[in-house]
Coordinates of C-alpha atoms in Angstrom, one line a residue:
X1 CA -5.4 15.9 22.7
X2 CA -1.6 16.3 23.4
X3 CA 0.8 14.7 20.9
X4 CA 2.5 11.5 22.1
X5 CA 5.2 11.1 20.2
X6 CA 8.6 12.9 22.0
X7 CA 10.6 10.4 20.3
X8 CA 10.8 9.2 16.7
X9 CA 13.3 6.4 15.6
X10 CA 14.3 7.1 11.9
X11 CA 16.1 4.0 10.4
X12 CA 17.9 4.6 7.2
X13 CA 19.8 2.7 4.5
X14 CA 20.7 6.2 3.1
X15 CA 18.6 5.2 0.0
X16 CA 16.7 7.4 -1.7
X17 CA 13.9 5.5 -0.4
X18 CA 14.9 6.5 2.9
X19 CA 15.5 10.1 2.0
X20 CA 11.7 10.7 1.6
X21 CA 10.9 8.6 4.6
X22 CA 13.0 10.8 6.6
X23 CA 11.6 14.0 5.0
X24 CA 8.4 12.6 6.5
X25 CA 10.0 12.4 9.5
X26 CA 10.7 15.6 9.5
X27 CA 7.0 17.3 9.0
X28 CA 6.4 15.0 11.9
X29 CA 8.8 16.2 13.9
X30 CA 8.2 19.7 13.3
X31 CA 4.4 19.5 13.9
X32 CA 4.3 17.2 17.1
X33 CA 7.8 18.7 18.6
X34 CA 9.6 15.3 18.6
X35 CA 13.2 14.9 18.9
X36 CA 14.8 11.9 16.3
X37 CA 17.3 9.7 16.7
X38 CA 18.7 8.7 13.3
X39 CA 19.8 4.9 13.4
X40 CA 22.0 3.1 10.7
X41 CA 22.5 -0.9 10.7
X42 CA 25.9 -2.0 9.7
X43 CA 25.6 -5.9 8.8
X44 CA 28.6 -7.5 10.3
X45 CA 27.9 -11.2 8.7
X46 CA 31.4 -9.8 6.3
X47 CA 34.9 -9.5 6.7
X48 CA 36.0 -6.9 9.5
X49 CA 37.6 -4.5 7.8
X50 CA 34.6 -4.2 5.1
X51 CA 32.2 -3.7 8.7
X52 CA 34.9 -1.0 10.0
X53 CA 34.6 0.8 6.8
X54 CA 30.9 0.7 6.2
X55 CA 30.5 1.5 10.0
X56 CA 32.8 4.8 9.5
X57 CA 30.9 5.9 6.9
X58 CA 27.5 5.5 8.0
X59 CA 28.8 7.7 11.1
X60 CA 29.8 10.5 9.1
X61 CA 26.8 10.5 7.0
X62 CA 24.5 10.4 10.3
X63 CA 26.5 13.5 11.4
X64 CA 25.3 15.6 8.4
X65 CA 22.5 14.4 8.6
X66 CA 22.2 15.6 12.1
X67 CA 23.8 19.1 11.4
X68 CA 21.3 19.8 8.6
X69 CA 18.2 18.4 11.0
X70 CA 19.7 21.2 13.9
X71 CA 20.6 23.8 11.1
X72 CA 17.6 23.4 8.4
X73 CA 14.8 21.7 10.1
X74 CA 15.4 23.1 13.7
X75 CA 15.3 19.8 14.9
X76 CA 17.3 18.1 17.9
X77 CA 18.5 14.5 16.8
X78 CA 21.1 12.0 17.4
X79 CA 23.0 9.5 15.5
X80 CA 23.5 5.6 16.4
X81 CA 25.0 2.8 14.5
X82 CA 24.7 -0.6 15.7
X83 CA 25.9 -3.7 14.1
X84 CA 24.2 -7.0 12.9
X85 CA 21.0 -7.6 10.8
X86 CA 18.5 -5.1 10.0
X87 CA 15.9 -6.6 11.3
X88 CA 17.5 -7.3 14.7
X89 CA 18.8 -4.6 15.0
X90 CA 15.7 -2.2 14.7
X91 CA 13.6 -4.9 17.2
X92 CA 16.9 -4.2 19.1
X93 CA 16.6 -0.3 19.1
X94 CA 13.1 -0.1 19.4
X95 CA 12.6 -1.9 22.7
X96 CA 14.1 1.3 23.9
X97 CA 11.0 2.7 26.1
X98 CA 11.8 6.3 25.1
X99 CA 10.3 5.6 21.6
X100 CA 7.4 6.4 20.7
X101 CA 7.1 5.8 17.0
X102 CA 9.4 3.9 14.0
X103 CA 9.8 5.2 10.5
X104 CA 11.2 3.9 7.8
X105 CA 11.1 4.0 3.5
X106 CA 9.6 1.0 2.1
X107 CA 11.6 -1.8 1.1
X108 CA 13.0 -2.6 -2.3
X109 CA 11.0 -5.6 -3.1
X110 CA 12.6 -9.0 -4.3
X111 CA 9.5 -11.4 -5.1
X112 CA 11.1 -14.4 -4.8
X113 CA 12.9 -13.6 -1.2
X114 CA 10.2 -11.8 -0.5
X115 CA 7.8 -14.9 -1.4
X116 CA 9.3 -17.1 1.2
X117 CA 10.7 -14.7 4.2
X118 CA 8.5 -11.5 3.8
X119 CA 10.2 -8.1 3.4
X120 CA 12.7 -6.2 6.1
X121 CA 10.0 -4.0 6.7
X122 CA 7.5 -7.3 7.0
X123 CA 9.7 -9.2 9.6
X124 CA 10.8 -6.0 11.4
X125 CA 7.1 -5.2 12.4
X126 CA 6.1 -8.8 13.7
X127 CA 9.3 -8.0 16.4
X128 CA 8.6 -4.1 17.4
X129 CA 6.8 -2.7 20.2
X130 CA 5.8 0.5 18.6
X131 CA 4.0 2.1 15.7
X132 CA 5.6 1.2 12.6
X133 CA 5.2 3.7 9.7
X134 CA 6.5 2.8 6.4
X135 CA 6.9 5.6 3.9
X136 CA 5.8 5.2 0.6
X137 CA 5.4 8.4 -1.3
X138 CA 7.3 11.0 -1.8
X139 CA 5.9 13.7 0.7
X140 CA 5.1 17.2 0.0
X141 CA 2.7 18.3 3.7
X142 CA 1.2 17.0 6.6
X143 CA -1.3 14.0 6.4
X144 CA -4.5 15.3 5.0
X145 CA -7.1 12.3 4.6
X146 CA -6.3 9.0 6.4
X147 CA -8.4 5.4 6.3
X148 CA -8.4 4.0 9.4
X149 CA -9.3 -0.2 9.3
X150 CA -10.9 -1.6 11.9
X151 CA -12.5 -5.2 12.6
X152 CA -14.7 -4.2 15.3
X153 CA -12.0 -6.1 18.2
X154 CA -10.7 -5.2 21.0
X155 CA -7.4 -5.2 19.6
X156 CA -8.0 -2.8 16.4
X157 CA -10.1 -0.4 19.5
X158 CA -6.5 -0.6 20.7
X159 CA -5.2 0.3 17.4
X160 CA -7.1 2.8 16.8
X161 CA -6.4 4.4 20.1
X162 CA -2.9 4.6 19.7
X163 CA -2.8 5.9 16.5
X164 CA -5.2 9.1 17.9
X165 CA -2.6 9.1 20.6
X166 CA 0.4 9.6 18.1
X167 CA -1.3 12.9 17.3
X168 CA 0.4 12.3 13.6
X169 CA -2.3 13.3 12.0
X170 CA -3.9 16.7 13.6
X171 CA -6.6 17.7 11.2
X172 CA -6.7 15.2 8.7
X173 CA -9.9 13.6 7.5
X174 CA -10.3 10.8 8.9
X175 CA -12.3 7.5 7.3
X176 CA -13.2 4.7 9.9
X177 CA -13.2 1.6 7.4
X178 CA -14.8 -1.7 8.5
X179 CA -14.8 -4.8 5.8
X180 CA -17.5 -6.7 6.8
X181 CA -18.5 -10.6 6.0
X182 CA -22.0 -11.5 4.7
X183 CA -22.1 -15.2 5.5
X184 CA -25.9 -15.4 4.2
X185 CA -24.5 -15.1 0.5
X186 CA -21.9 -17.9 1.2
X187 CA -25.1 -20.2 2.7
X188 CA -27.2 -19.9 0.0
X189 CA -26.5 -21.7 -3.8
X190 CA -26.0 -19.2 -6.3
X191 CA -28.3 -21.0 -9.1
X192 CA -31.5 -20.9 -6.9
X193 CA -31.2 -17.4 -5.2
X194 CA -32.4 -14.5 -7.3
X195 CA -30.2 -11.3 -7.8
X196 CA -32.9 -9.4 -5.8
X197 CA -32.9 -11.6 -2.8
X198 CA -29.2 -11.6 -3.3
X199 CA -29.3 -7.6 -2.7
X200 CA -31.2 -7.8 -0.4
X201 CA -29.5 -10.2 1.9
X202 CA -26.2 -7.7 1.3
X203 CA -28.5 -4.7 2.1
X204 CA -29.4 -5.7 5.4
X205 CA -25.3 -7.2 6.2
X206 CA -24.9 -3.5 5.0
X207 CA -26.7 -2.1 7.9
X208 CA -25.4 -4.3 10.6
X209 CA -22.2 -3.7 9.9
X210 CA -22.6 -0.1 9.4
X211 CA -24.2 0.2 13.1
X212 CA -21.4 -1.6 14.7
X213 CA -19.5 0.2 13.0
X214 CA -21.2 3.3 14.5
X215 CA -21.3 1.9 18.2
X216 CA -17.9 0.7 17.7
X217 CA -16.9 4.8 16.9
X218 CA -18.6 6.1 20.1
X219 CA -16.1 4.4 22.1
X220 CA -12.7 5.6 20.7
X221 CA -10.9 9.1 20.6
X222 CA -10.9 9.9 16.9
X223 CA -12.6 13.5 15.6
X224 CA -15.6 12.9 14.0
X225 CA -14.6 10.3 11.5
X226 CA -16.4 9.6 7.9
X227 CA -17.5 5.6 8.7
X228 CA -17.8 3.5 5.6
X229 CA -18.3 -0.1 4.8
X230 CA -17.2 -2.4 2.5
X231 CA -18.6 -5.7 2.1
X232 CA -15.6 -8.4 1.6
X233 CA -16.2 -9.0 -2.0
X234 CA -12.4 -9.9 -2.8
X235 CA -10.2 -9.7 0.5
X236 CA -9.8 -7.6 3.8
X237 CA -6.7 -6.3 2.6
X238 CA -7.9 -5.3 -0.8
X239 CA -11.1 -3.4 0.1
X240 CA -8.5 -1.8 2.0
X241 CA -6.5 -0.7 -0.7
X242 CA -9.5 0.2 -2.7
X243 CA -11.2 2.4 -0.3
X244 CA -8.0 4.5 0.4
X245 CA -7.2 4.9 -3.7
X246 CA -11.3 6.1 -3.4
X247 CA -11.1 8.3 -1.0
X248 CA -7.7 9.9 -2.1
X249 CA -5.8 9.0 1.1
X250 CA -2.1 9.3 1.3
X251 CA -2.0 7.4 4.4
X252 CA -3.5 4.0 5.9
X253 CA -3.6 2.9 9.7
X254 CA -3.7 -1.0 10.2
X255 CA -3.3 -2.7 13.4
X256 CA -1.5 -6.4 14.1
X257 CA -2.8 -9.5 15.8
X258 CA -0.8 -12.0 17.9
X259 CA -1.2 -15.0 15.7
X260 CA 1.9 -16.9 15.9
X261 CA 4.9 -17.5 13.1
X262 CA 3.0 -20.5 11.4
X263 CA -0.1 -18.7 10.9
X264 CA 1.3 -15.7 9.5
X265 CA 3.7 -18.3 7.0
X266 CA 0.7 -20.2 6.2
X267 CA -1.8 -17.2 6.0
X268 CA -0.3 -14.1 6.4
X269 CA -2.1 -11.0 7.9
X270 CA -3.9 -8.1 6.6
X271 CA -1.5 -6.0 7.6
X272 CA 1.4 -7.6 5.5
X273 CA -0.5 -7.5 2.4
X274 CA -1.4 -4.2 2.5
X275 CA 2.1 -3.6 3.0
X276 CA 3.1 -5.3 0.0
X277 CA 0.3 -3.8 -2.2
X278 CA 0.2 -0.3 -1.1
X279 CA 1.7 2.5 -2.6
X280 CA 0.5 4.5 0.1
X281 CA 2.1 5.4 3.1
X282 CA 1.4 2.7 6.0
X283 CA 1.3 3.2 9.5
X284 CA 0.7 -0.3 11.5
X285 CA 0.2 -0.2 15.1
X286 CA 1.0 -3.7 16.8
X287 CA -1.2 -5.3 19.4

């Protein structure tokens, strides 16, 4: 399958966090034959001459950054700096058709901000078009074993589709993951149900889920993916985490759903927890 990606938007706060997101960048680049355009937001909520300043600098730094891509890398890239939030600004860039995929380091977390608006990295992904993938880890080759989450819908077939279109991760193990509900435990009272019958109600859930999860594989473009499934013991997002730390991935694919800004205040969405948990790279693919 031909790689997708021709274009990869690389924002950077020229943090060290940023620094290994754009070395990622580059084994992308290098293995799919993007080219990268290296964006910079300047916040302009200050005084004009501290804007002009910042703005000045964040050019020249882009243009070495540039020079060393052409120079080092062997990779063609461009420089932009816009003005005004972060967030805005990369919904802003991203709506740019040519793109095909955003990268960008994890965010330095403030719990209590963090508690009450989400992360930059959080609110940037409920606004973008594309493929999202936030860098974790420092990064050292090419993706080699990758957990890919699915809830059986059409919008995580979608998901799942994409990301097989990025072509980000040619000859990596793959691990279709599907956390599956066992309702029957919830029904029945915990003091008057054996432990047997209790296994055995989670054996046959277990199956189920295990052949959807099999038919539900037939129909999408992945190679031969490992399928496990995880009964949803804790939460979604944590058998997420767990299975990735289990199966040594360094790189988890989640996809969005379209609920709307009060259900994500009120209950958040897979996706942004394992964003917040994860110390593995995340790539989340909206709807």
């Amino acid at each position: 399958m031909a790689s997708a990606v021709r274009e990869i938007l690389f924002a950077t706060d020229f943090s060290e966090r940023s620094d290994r997101a754009l070395r990622r960048a580059v084994l992308i680049a290098r293995a799919t034959g993007a080219n990268m355009t290296l964006l910079h937001v300047v916040d302009d909520d200050r005084p004009r001459r501290i804007i002009d300043r910042e703005r000045e600098l964040a050019d020249e730094l882009l243009r070495e950054q540039v020079h060393t891509l052409a120079t080092v890398d062997g990779i063609a890239s461009k420089a932009e700096v816009l003005l005004g939030s972060r967030t805005v600004g990369l919904a802003k860039a991203s709506e740019d058709p040519a793109y095909d995929l955003l990268i960008l380091g994890q965010h330095r977390r403030q719990p209590i901000r963090d508690a009450f608006v989400g992360t930059t990295v959080e609110r940037t992904i409920r606004q973008v078009r594309i493929p999202v993938l936030v860098v974790s880890g420092p990064p050292v080759s090419a993706y080699r074993r990758v957990v890919v989450a699915t809830d059986l819908s059409e919008n995580s077939r979608g998901a799942a589709d994409k990301f097989a279109r990025l072509g980000v991760c040619i000859g990596a193990h793959t691990t279709l993951l599907h956390v599956f509900l066992a309702p029957a435990l919830r029904l029945t009272m915990r003091h008057t149900t054996s432990e047997d019958a209790r296994k055995d109600i989670l054996y046959v859930e277990r199956k189920n889920a295990l052949g959807a999860l099999s038919d539900f594989a037939r129909s999408l473009n992945l190679n031969r993916p490992q399928l496990v499934v995880r009964h949803d013991d804790t939460t979604t997002a944590n058998e997420i985490l767990a299975a990735a730390i289990e199966s040594d991935a360094d790189l988890i694919v989640v996809g969005t759903h379209s609920k709307n800004s009060i259900e994500r205040f009120l209950l958040g969405s897979v996706a942004q927890k394992v964003l917040s948990e994860s110390h593995t790279d995340v790539l989340v693919v909206p709807q």
